[in-house]
mmCIF file with all atom_site columns, C-alpha atoms in Angstrom:
data_model
loop_
_atom_site.group_PDB
_atom_site.id
_atom_site.type_symbol
_atom_site.label_atom_id
_atom_site.label_alt_id
_atom_site.label_comp_id
_atom_site.label_asym_id
_atom_site.label_entity_id
_atom_site.label_seq_id
_atom_site.pdbx_PDB_ins_code
_atom_site.Cartn_x
_atom_site.Cartn_y
_atom_site.Cartn_z
_atom_site.occupancy
_atom_site.B_iso_or_equiv
_atom_site.pdbx_formal_charge
_atom_site.auth_seq_id
_atom_site.auth_comp_id
_atom_site.auth_asym_id
_atom_site.auth_atom_id
_atom_site.pdbx_PDB_model_num
ATOM 1   C CA . THR A 1 1   ? 18.930 24.021  -28.036 1.00 59.00 ? 189 THR A CA 1
ATOM 2   C CA . ASN A 1 2   ? 17.721 23.969  -24.319 1.00 67.00 ? 190 ASN A CA 1
ATOM 3   C CA . THR A 1 3   ? 16.935 20.471  -24.335 1.00 70.00 ? 191 THR A CA 1
ATOM 4   C CA . LYS A 1 4   ? 20.291 19.118  -25.997 1.00 77.00 ? 192 LYS A CA 1
ATOM 5   C CA . MET A 1 5   ? 21.953 21.529  -23.793 1.00 74.00 ? 193 MET A CA 1
ATOM 6   C CA . ARG A 1 6   ? 20.784 19.952  -20.431 1.00 75.00 ? 194 ARG A CA 1
ATOM 7   C CA . GLU A 1 7   ? 21.181 16.417  -21.885 1.00 80.00 ? 195 GLU A CA 1
ATOM 8   C CA . ASP A 1 8   ? 24.836 17.140  -22.591 1.00 82.00 ? 196 ASP A CA 1
ATOM 9   C CA . TYR A 1 9   ? 25.126 18.339  -18.966 1.00 81.00 ? 197 TYR A CA 1
ATOM 10  C CA . GLU A 1 10  ? 23.412 15.521  -17.682 1.00 82.00 ? 198 GLU A CA 1
ATOM 11  C CA . HIS A 1 11  ? 25.944 13.124  -19.561 1.00 85.00 ? 199 HIS A CA 1
ATOM 12  C CA . GLY A 1 12  ? 29.012 15.079  -18.677 1.00 85.00 ? 200 GLY A CA 1
ATOM 13  C CA . LYS A 1 13  ? 29.756 16.712  -21.974 1.00 87.00 ? 201 LYS A CA 1
ATOM 14  C CA . VAL A 1 14  ? 29.039 20.228  -20.533 1.00 82.00 ? 202 VAL A CA 1
ATOM 15  C CA . THR A 1 15  ? 30.292 21.848  -17.412 1.00 82.00 ? 203 THR A CA 1
ATOM 16  C CA . GLU A 1 16  ? 27.896 23.209  -14.869 1.00 79.00 ? 204 GLU A CA 1
ATOM 17  C CA . GLU A 1 17  ? 29.779 26.544  -15.782 1.00 78.00 ? 205 GLU A CA 1
ATOM 18  C CA . ALA A 1 18  ? 28.775 26.565  -18.966 1.00 77.00 ? 206 ALA A CA 1
ATOM 19  C CA . LEU A 1 19  ? 24.816 25.617  -18.408 1.00 72.00 ? 207 LEU A CA 1
ATOM 20  C CA . MET A 1 20  ? 24.712 28.378  -16.300 1.00 71.00 ? 208 MET A CA 1
ATOM 21  C CA . THR A 1 21  ? 25.888 30.765  -19.076 1.00 71.00 ? 209 THR A CA 1
ATOM 22  C CA . SER A 1 22  ? 23.742 29.438  -21.386 1.00 67.00 ? 210 SER A CA 1
ATOM 23  C CA . GLY A 1 23  ? 20.530 30.936  -19.356 1.00 63.00 ? 211 GLY A CA 1
ATOM 24  C CA . ILE A 1 24  ? 18.681 27.564  -19.195 1.00 56.00 ? 212 ILE A CA 1
ATOM 25  C CA . HIS A 1 25  ? 19.864 26.994  -15.543 1.00 54.00 ? 213 HIS A CA 1
ATOM 26  C CA . ASP A 1 26  ? 16.851 27.576  -13.753 1.00 62.00 ? 214 ASP A CA 1
ATOM 27  C CA . THR A 1 27  ? 17.787 27.603  -9.810  1.00 67.00 ? 215 THR A CA 1
ATOM 28  C CA . ALA A 1 28  ? 14.253 28.325  -8.680  1.00 69.00 ? 216 ALA A CA 1
ATOM 29  C CA . GLU A 1 29  ? 13.061 25.006  -10.733 1.00 68.00 ? 217 GLU A CA 1
ATOM 30  C CA . GLU A 1 30  ? 16.141 23.045  -9.391  1.00 71.00 ? 218 GLU A CA 1
ATOM 31  C CA . ASP A 1 31  ? 15.242 23.706  -5.968  1.00 75.00 ? 219 ASP A CA 1
ATOM 32  C CA . LYS A 1 32  ? 11.735 22.705  -6.538  1.00 78.00 ? 220 LYS A CA 1
ATOM 33  C CA . ILE A 1 33  ? 12.876 19.510  -7.670  1.00 75.00 ? 221 ILE A CA 1
ATOM 34  C CA . GLN A 1 34  ? 15.347 18.509  -5.287  1.00 77.00 ? 222 GLN A CA 1
ATOM 35  C CA . ALA A 1 35  ? 12.447 19.403  -2.449  1.00 79.00 ? 223 ALA A CA 1
ATOM 36  C CA . VAL A 1 36  ? 10.294 16.812  -4.057  1.00 81.00 ? 224 VAL A CA 1
ATOM 37  C CA . GLU A 1 37  ? 13.142 14.261  -4.451  1.00 81.00 ? 225 GLU A CA 1
ATOM 38  C CA . ARG A 1 38  ? 13.990 14.724  -0.621  1.00 80.00 ? 226 ARG A CA 1
ATOM 39  C CA . ARG A 1 39  ? 10.191 14.147  0.118   1.00 81.00 ? 227 ARG A CA 1
ATOM 40  C CA . HIS A 1 40  ? 9.852  11.044  -2.213  1.00 83.00 ? 228 HIS A CA 1
ATOM 41  C CA . PHE A 1 41  ? 13.214 9.340   -0.395  1.00 82.00 ? 229 PHE A CA 1
ATOM 42  C CA . ASN A 1 42  ? 11.744 10.163  3.065   1.00 81.00 ? 230 ASN A CA 1
ATOM 43  C CA . LEU A 1 43  ? 8.479  8.867   1.998   1.00 84.00 ? 231 LEU A CA 1
ATOM 44  C CA . ILE A 1 44  ? 10.418 5.503   0.645   1.00 84.00 ? 232 ILE A CA 1
ATOM 45  C CA . LEU A 1 45  ? 12.641 5.175   3.752   1.00 83.00 ? 233 LEU A CA 1
ATOM 46  C CA . PHE A 1 46  ? 9.566  5.637   5.809   1.00 84.00 ? 234 PHE A CA 1
ATOM 47  C CA . GLN A 1 47  ? 7.252  3.201   3.885   1.00 82.00 ? 235 GLN A CA 1
ATOM 48  C CA . LYS A 1 48  ? 9.293  0.822   2.377   1.00 84.00 ? 236 LYS A CA 1
ATOM 49  C CA . VAL A 1 49  ? 12.446 0.420   5.475   1.00 86.00 ? 237 VAL A CA 1
ATOM 50  C CA . PHE A 1 50  ? 10.444 1.273   8.413   1.00 87.00 ? 238 PHE A CA 1
ATOM 51  C CA . LEU A 1 51  ? 6.747  0.076   7.701   1.00 86.00 ? 239 LEU A CA 1
ATOM 52  C CA . GLY A 1 52  ? 7.818  -2.890  5.292   1.00 86.00 ? 240 GLY A CA 1
ATOM 53  C CA . ASN A 1 53  ? 11.349 -4.189  6.716   1.00 88.00 ? 241 ASN A CA 1
ATOM 54  C CA . VAL A 1 54  ? 11.824 -3.065  10.135  1.00 90.00 ? 242 VAL A CA 1
ATOM 55  C CA . LEU A 1 55  ? 8.297  -3.664  11.477  1.00 90.00 ? 243 LEU A CA 1
ATOM 56  C CA . ALA A 1 56  ? 8.368  -7.000  10.094  1.00 91.00 ? 244 ALA A CA 1
ATOM 57  C CA . LEU A 1 57  ? 12.153 -7.329  11.799  1.00 93.00 ? 245 LEU A CA 1
ATOM 58  C CA . TRP A 1 58  ? 10.551 -6.436  15.138  1.00 92.00 ? 246 TRP A CA 1
ATOM 59  C CA . LEU A 1 59  ? 7.619  -8.980  14.368  1.00 91.00 ? 247 LEU A CA 1
ATOM 60  C CA . GLN A 1 60  ? 10.031 -12.008 13.760  1.00 92.00 ? 248 GLN A CA 1
ATOM 61  C CA . SER A 1 61  ? 11.914 -11.132 17.237  1.00 91.00 ? 249 SER A CA 1
ATOM 62  C CA . SER A 1 62  ? 8.809  -11.317 18.688  1.00 89.00 ? 250 SER A CA 1
ATOM 63  C CA . PHE A 1 63  ? 7.798  -14.476 17.341  1.00 89.00 ? 251 PHE A CA 1
ATOM 64  C CA . LEU A 1 64  ? 11.272 -16.014 18.100  1.00 88.00 ? 252 LEU A CA 1
ATOM 65  C CA . ALA A 1 65  ? 10.963 -14.996 21.630  1.00 87.00 ? 253 ALA A CA 1
ATOM 66  C CA . LEU A 1 66  ? 7.407  -16.277 22.080  1.00 84.00 ? 254 LEU A CA 1
ATOM 67  C CA . THR A 1 67  ? 8.375  -19.636 20.070  1.00 84.00 ? 255 THR A CA 1
ATOM 68  C CA . PHE A 1 68  ? 11.655 -20.366 22.077  1.00 82.00 ? 256 PHE A CA 1
ATOM 69  C CA . GLN A 1 69  ? 13.139 -23.527 22.383  1.00 74.00 ? 257 GLN A CA 1
ATOM 70  C CA . ASP A 1 70  ? 16.192 -24.037 24.458  1.00 70.00 ? 258 ASP A CA 1
ATOM 71  C CA . GLY A 1 71  ? 19.456 -24.512 22.523  1.00 68.00 ? 259 GLY A CA 1
ATOM 72  C CA . TYR A 1 72  ? 19.819 -23.716 18.925  1.00 72.00 ? 260 TYR A CA 1
ATOM 73  C CA . SER A 1 73  ? 17.217 -25.213 16.322  1.00 79.00 ? 261 SER A CA 1
ATOM 74  C CA . ALA A 1 74  ? 17.919 -24.680 12.786  1.00 85.00 ? 262 ALA A CA 1
ATOM 75  C CA . ALA A 1 75  ? 14.791 -22.534 12.471  1.00 84.00 ? 263 ALA A CA 1
ATOM 76  C CA . GLN A 1 76  ? 16.081 -20.360 15.033  1.00 87.00 ? 264 GLN A CA 1
ATOM 77  C CA . ILE A 1 77  ? 19.341 -20.148 13.333  1.00 88.00 ? 265 ILE A CA 1
ATOM 78  C CA . LYS A 1 78  ? 17.655 -19.104 9.706   1.00 90.00 ? 266 LYS A CA 1
ATOM 79  C CA . LEU A 1 79  ? 15.482 -16.687 11.564  1.00 89.00 ? 267 LEU A CA 1
ATOM 80  C CA . ILE A 1 80  ? 18.554 -14.973 13.627  1.00 90.00 ? 268 ILE A CA 1
ATOM 81  C CA . ILE A 1 81  ? 20.410 -14.938 9.847   1.00 92.00 ? 269 ILE A CA 1
ATOM 82  C CA . SER A 1 82  ? 17.548 -13.493 7.899   1.00 91.00 ? 270 SER A CA 1
ATOM 83  C CA . MET A 1 83  ? 17.189 -10.926 10.714  1.00 93.00 ? 271 MET A CA 1
ATOM 84  C CA . ILE A 1 84  ? 20.669 -10.056 10.586  1.00 94.00 ? 272 ILE A CA 1
ATOM 85  C CA . PHE A 1 85  ? 20.159 -9.473  6.856   1.00 94.00 ? 273 PHE A CA 1
ATOM 86  C CA . SER A 1 86  ? 17.208 -7.008  6.912   1.00 92.00 ? 274 SER A CA 1
ATOM 87  C CA . GLY A 1 87  ? 18.960 -5.293  9.881   1.00 93.00 ? 275 GLY A CA 1
ATOM 88  C CA . LEU A 1 88  ? 22.000 -4.594  7.505   1.00 93.00 ? 276 LEU A CA 1
ATOM 89  C CA . GLN A 1 89  ? 19.850 -3.646  4.647   1.00 90.00 ? 277 GLN A CA 1
ATOM 90  C CA . ALA A 1 90  ? 17.883 -1.454  6.702   1.00 90.00 ? 278 ALA A CA 1
ATOM 91  C CA . ALA A 1 91  ? 21.027 0.342   7.878   1.00 91.00 ? 279 ALA A CA 1
ATOM 92  C CA . VAL A 1 92  ? 22.522 0.292   4.537   1.00 89.00 ? 280 VAL A CA 1
ATOM 93  C CA . ARG A 1 93  ? 19.283 2.052   3.235   1.00 86.00 ? 281 ARG A CA 1
ATOM 94  C CA . CYS A 1 94  ? 19.099 4.463   6.168   1.00 85.00 ? 282 CYS A CA 1
ATOM 95  C CA . CYS A 1 95  ? 22.916 5.516   5.094   1.00 84.00 ? 283 CYS A CA 1
ATOM 96  C CA . ARG A 1 96  ? 22.213 6.605   1.419   1.00 82.00 ? 284 ARG A CA 1
ATOM 97  C CA . VAL A 1 97  ? 18.933 8.211   1.562   1.00 80.00 ? 285 VAL A CA 1
ATOM 98  C CA . SER A 1 98  ? 20.090 10.104  4.851   1.00 79.00 ? 286 SER A CA 1
ATOM 99  C CA . SER A 1 99  ? 23.155 11.766  3.106   1.00 76.00 ? 287 SER A CA 1
ATOM 100 C CA . GLN A 1 100 ? 20.254 13.257  0.306   1.00 76.00 ? 288 GLN A CA 1
ATOM 101 C CA . THR A 1 101 ? 17.627 14.030  2.197   1.00 78.00 ? 289 THR A CA 1
ATOM 102 C CA . GLY A 1 102 ? 19.088 16.142  5.376   1.00 76.00 ? 290 GLY A CA 1
ATOM 103 C CA . VAL A 1 103 ? 17.369 16.590  8.681   1.00 81.00 ? 291 VAL A CA 1
ATOM 104 C CA . ALA A 1 104 ? 14.210 14.792  7.676   1.00 78.00 ? 292 ALA A CA 1
ATOM 105 C CA . GLY A 1 105 ? 15.713 11.765  6.665   1.00 81.00 ? 293 GLY A CA 1
ATOM 106 C CA . LEU A 1 106 ? 17.814 11.405  9.777   1.00 86.00 ? 294 LEU A CA 1
ATOM 107 C CA . SER A 1 107 ? 15.188 11.558  11.998  1.00 85.00 ? 295 SER A CA 1
ATOM 108 C CA . VAL A 1 108 ? 13.483 8.553   9.939   1.00 85.00 ? 296 VAL A CA 1
ATOM 109 C CA . SER A 1 109 ? 16.756 6.855   10.008  1.00 88.00 ? 297 SER A CA 1
ATOM 110 C CA . ILE A 1 110 ? 17.076 7.352   13.699  1.00 90.00 ? 298 ILE A CA 1
ATOM 111 C CA . LEU A 1 111 ? 13.697 5.727   13.979  1.00 90.00 ? 299 LEU A CA 1
ATOM 112 C CA . VAL A 1 112 ? 14.526 2.741   12.066  1.00 91.00 ? 300 VAL A CA 1
ATOM 113 C CA . MET A 1 113 ? 17.689 2.036   13.614  1.00 93.00 ? 301 MET A CA 1
ATOM 114 C CA . PHE A 1 114 ? 15.741 2.489   17.026  1.00 95.00 ? 302 PHE A CA 1
ATOM 115 C CA . PHE A 1 115 ? 13.718 -0.244  16.259  1.00 94.00 ? 303 PHE A CA 1
ATOM 116 C CA . VAL A 1 116 ? 16.370 -2.692  14.407  1.00 95.00 ? 304 VAL A CA 1
ATOM 117 C CA . ALA A 1 117 ? 18.371 -1.969  18.054  1.00 95.00 ? 305 ALA A CA 1
ATOM 118 C CA . TRP A 1 118 ? 15.312 -3.042  19.920  1.00 94.00 ? 306 TRP A CA 1
ATOM 119 C CA . SER A 1 119 ? 14.551 -6.278  17.667  1.00 94.00 ? 307 SER A CA 1
ATOM 120 C CA . PHE A 1 120 ? 18.075 -7.593  18.300  1.00 94.00 ? 308 PHE A CA 1
ATOM 121 C CA . LEU A 1 121 ? 17.687 -6.663  22.021  1.00 94.00 ? 309 LEU A CA 1
ATOM 122 C CA . LYS A 1 122 ? 14.772 -8.892  22.257  1.00 92.00 ? 310 LYS A CA 1
ATOM 123 C CA . VAL A 1 123 ? 16.543 -11.875 20.231  1.00 91.00 ? 311 VAL A CA 1
ATOM 124 C CA . TYR A 1 124 ? 19.637 -11.303 22.862  1.00 91.00 ? 312 TYR A CA 1
ATOM 125 C CA . GLU A 1 125 ? 17.362 -11.326 25.735  1.00 90.00 ? 313 GLU A CA 1
ATOM 126 C CA . ALA A 1 126 ? 15.205 -14.412 24.594  1.00 87.00 ? 314 ALA A CA 1
ATOM 127 C CA . TYR A 1 127 ? 18.649 -16.523 25.270  1.00 86.00 ? 315 TYR A CA 1
ATOM 128 C CA . HIS A 1 128 ? 18.963 -14.480 28.902  1.00 86.00 ? 316 HIS A CA 1
ATOM 129 C CA . CYS A 1 129 ? 15.425 -14.060 30.164  1.00 87.00 ? 317 CYS A CA 1
ATOM 130 C CA . LYS A 1 130 ? 13.724 -17.268 32.073  1.00 84.00 ? 318 LYS A CA 1
ATOM 131 C CA . TYR A 1 131 ? 11.049 -16.992 30.374  1.00 83.00 ? 319 TYR A CA 1
ATOM 132 C CA . HIS A 1 132 ? 12.462 -15.570 27.081  1.00 84.00 ? 320 HIS A CA 1
ATOM 133 C CA . LEU A 1 133 ? 10.356 -12.577 26.954  1.00 85.00 ? 321 LEU A CA 1
ATOM 134 C CA . TRP A 1 134 ? 11.804 -8.839  27.460  1.00 86.00 ? 322 TRP A CA 1
ATOM 135 C CA . ASN A 1 135 ? 10.162 -5.491  27.091  1.00 84.00 ? 323 ASN A CA 1
ATOM 136 C CA . LEU A 1 136 ? 11.597 -2.366  26.570  1.00 83.00 ? 324 LEU A CA 1
ATOM 137 C CA . THR A 1 137 ? 10.206 -0.943  29.439  1.00 83.00 ? 325 THR A CA 1
ATOM 138 C CA . THR A 1 138 ? 9.882  -3.572  32.121  1.00 83.00 ? 326 THR A CA 1
ATOM 139 C CA . GLY A 1 139 ? 13.023 -5.801  30.988  1.00 86.00 ? 327 GLY A CA 1
ATOM 140 C CA . CYS A 1 140 ? 12.462 -9.661  31.386  1.00 87.00 ? 328 CYS A CA 1
ATOM 141 C CA . VAL A 1 141 ? 9.126  -10.667 32.282  1.00 85.00 ? 329 VAL A CA 1
ATOM 142 C CA . ALA A 1 142 ? 8.729  -11.763 35.507  1.00 77.00 ? 330 ALA A CA 1
ATOM 143 C CA . GLU A 1 143 ? 7.363  -14.931 37.094  1.00 70.00 ? 331 GLU A CA 1
ATOM 144 C CA . PRO A 1 144 ? 4.014  -13.942 38.194  1.00 59.00 ? 332 PRO A CA 1
ATOM 145 C CA . GLU A 1 145 ? 3.246  -12.244 34.974  1.00 55.00 ? 333 GLU A CA 1
ATOM 146 C CA . MET A 1 146 ? 3.910  -15.439 33.051  1.00 54.00 ? 334 MET A CA 1
ATOM 147 C CA . ASP A 1 147 ? 1.839  -17.664 35.776  1.00 56.00 ? 335 ASP A CA 1
ATOM 148 C CA . ILE A 1 148 ? -0.869 -15.393 34.908  1.00 57.00 ? 336 ILE A CA 1
ATOM 149 C CA . MET A 1 149 ? -0.735 -15.688 31.204  1.00 57.00 ? 337 MET A CA 1
ATOM 150 C CA . LEU A 1 150 ? -0.006 -19.404 31.155  1.00 57.00 ? 338 LEU A CA 1
ATOM 151 C CA . SER A 1 151 ? -2.969 -19.919 33.612  1.00 58.00 ? 339 SER A CA 1
ATOM 152 C CA . LYS A 1 152 ? -5.476 -18.133 31.257  1.00 56.00 ? 340 LYS A CA 1
#
């Protein structure tokens, strides 16, 4: 039967060539399934990795900069270690999904990795900027800007 042949193919008991000659191999249906699968992986990459993990990572880097204390406190070290693991997890997920989804997955992966890099730059610059705040477009926050913010 067709179902048995398909199950045997999925479990490696029948070759793809044998499946194609059996007449149950529908390339149009398979293409539809692959397209749906790619959309699903792209959606997961955007929702779970970008919206769930990476934006939280970006907020953590902002939190670290805003609550910065000179030196290394245990809380800062824990936060940085947590951020490193989150960044690595995002990178691994991007690699896995991008290889399965093509150009669309690659573009989402580039967006994800851009935000990961931005987050780590904010942490790095928190240790190098006078007021521990760094913006992507303006660099370290200058003294007059901080005086205005602190006086309010």
